PDB file of C-alpha atoms in Angstrom:
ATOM      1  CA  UNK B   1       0.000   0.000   0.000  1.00 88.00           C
ATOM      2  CA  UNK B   2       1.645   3.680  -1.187  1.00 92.00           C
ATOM      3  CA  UNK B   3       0.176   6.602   0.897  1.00 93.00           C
ATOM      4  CA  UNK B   4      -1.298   7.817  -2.622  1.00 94.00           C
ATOM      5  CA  UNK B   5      -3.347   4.890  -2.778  1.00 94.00           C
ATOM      6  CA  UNK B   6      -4.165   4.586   1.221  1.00 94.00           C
ATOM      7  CA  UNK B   7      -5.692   8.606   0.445  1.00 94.00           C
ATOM      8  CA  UNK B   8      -7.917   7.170  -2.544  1.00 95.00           C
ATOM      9  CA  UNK B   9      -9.239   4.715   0.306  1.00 95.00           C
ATOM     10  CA  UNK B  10     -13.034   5.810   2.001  1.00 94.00           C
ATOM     11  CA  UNK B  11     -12.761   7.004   5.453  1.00 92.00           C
ATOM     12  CA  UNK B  12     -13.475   4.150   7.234  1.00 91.00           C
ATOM     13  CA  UNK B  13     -11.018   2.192   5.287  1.00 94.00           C
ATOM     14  CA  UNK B  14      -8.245   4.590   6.310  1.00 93.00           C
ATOM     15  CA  UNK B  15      -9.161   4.462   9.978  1.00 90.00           C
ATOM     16  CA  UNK B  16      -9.235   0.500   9.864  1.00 91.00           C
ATOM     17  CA  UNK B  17      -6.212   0.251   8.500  1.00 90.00           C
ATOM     18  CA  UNK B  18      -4.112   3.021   9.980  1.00 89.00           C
ATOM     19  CA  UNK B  19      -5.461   1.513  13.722  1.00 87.00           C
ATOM     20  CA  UNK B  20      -4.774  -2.207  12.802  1.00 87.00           C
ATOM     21  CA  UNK B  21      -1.090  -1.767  12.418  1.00 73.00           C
ATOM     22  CA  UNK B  22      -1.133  -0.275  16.190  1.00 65.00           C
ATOM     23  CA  UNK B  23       1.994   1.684  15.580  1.00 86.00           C
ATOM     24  CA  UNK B  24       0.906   5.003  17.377  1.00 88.00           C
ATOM     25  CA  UNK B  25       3.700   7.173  17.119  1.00 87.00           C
ATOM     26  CA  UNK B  26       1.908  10.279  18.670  1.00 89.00           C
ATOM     27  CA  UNK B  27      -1.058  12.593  19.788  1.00 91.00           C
ATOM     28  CA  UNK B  28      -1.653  15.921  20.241  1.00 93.00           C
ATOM     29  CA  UNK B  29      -4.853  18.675  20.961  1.00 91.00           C
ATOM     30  CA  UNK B  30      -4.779  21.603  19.255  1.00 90.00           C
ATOM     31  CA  UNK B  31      -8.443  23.549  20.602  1.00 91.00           C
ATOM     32  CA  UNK B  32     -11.518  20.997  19.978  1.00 92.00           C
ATOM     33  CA  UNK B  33      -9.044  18.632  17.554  1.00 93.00           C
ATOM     34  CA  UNK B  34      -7.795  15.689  18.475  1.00 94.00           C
ATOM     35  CA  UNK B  35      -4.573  14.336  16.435  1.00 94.00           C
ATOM     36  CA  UNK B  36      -3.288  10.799  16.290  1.00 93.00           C
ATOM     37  CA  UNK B  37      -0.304  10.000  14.349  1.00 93.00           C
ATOM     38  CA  UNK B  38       0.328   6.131  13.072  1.00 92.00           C
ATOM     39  CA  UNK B  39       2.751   4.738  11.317  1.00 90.00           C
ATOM     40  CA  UNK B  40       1.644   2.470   8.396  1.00 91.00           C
ATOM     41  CA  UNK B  41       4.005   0.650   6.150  1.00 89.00           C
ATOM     42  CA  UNK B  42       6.090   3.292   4.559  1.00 91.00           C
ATOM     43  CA  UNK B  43       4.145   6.436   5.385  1.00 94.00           C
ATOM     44  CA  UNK B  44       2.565   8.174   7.924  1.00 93.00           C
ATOM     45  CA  UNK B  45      -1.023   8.722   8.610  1.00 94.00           C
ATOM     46  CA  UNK B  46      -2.785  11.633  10.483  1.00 95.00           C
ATOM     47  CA  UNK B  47      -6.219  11.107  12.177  1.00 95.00           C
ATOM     48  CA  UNK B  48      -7.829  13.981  12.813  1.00 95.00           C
ATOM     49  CA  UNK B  49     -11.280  14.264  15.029  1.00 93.00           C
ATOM     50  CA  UNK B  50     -13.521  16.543  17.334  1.00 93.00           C
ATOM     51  CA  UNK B  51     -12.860  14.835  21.153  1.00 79.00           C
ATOM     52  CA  UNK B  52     -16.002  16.287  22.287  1.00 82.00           C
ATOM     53  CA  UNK B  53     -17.965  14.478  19.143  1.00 80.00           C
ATOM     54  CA  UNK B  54     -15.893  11.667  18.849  1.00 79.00           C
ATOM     55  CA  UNK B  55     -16.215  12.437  14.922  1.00 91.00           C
ATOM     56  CA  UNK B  56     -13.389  11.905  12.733  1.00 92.00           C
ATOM     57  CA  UNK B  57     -12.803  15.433  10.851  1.00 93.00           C
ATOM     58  CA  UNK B  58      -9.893  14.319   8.515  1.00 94.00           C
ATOM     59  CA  UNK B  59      -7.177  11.471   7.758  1.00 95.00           C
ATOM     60  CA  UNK B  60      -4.498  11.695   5.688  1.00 91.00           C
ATOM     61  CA  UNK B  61      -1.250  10.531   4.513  1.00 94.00           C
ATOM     62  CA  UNK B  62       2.059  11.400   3.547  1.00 94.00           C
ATOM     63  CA  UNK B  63       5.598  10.085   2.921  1.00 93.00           C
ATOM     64  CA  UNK B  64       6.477  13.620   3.983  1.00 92.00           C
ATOM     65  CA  UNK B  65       8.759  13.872   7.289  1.00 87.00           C
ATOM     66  CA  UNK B  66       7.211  17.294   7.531  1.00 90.00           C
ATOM     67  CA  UNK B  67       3.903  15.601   8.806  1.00 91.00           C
ATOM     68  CA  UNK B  68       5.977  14.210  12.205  1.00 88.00           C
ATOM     69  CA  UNK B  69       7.365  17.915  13.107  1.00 89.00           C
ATOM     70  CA  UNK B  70       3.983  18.509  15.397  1.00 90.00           C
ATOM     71  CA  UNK B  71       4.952  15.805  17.314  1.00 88.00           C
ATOM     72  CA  UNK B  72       9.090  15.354  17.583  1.00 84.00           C
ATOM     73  CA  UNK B  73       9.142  17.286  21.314  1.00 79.00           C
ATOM     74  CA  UNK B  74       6.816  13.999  21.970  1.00 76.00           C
ATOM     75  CA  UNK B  75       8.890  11.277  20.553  1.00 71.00           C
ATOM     76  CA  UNK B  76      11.819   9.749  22.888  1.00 69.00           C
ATOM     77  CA  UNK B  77      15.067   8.636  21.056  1.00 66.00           C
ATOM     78  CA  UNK B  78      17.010   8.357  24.077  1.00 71.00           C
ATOM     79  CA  UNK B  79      17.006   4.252  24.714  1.00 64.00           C
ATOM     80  CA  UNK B  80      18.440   4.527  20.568  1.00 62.00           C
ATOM     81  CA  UNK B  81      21.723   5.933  22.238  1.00 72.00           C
ATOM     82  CA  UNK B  82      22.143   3.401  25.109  1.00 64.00           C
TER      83      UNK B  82
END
């Protein structure tokens, strides 16, 4: 699976799949948004929903390393230099 094809994918779809590989590498809030970023074969995928609603807003994905920035003062490297 590509992350151009994964976006062609229905919502649903995305969700399922991104949450079945249960490789969560972070979340964040940003006002009523809720942001949970997974990583799925070869790309990254960004879940985006309303916490109050429990509604999914957005997903996306990208190949881009720009899409982890958000979330690098989240993500602990230091047992990669023991």
């Amino acid at each position: 699976m590509t992350a151009e094809r994964f976006n062609t994918l229905d919502t649903l779809e995305q969700v399922k799949l991104a949450v079945r590989h249960d490789t969560l590498v972070g979340h964040r809030s940003q006002g009523p948004r809720s942001m949970h970023l997974y990583a799925v074969a070869d790309f990254y995928v960004e879940v985006v929903f309303v916490t109050k609603r429990k509604s999914i807003v957005a997903v996306y994905a990208s190949r881009e390393v720009g899409i982890l920035e958000p979330y690098l003062k989240q993500i602990d490297l230091s047992e990669l230099f023991v």
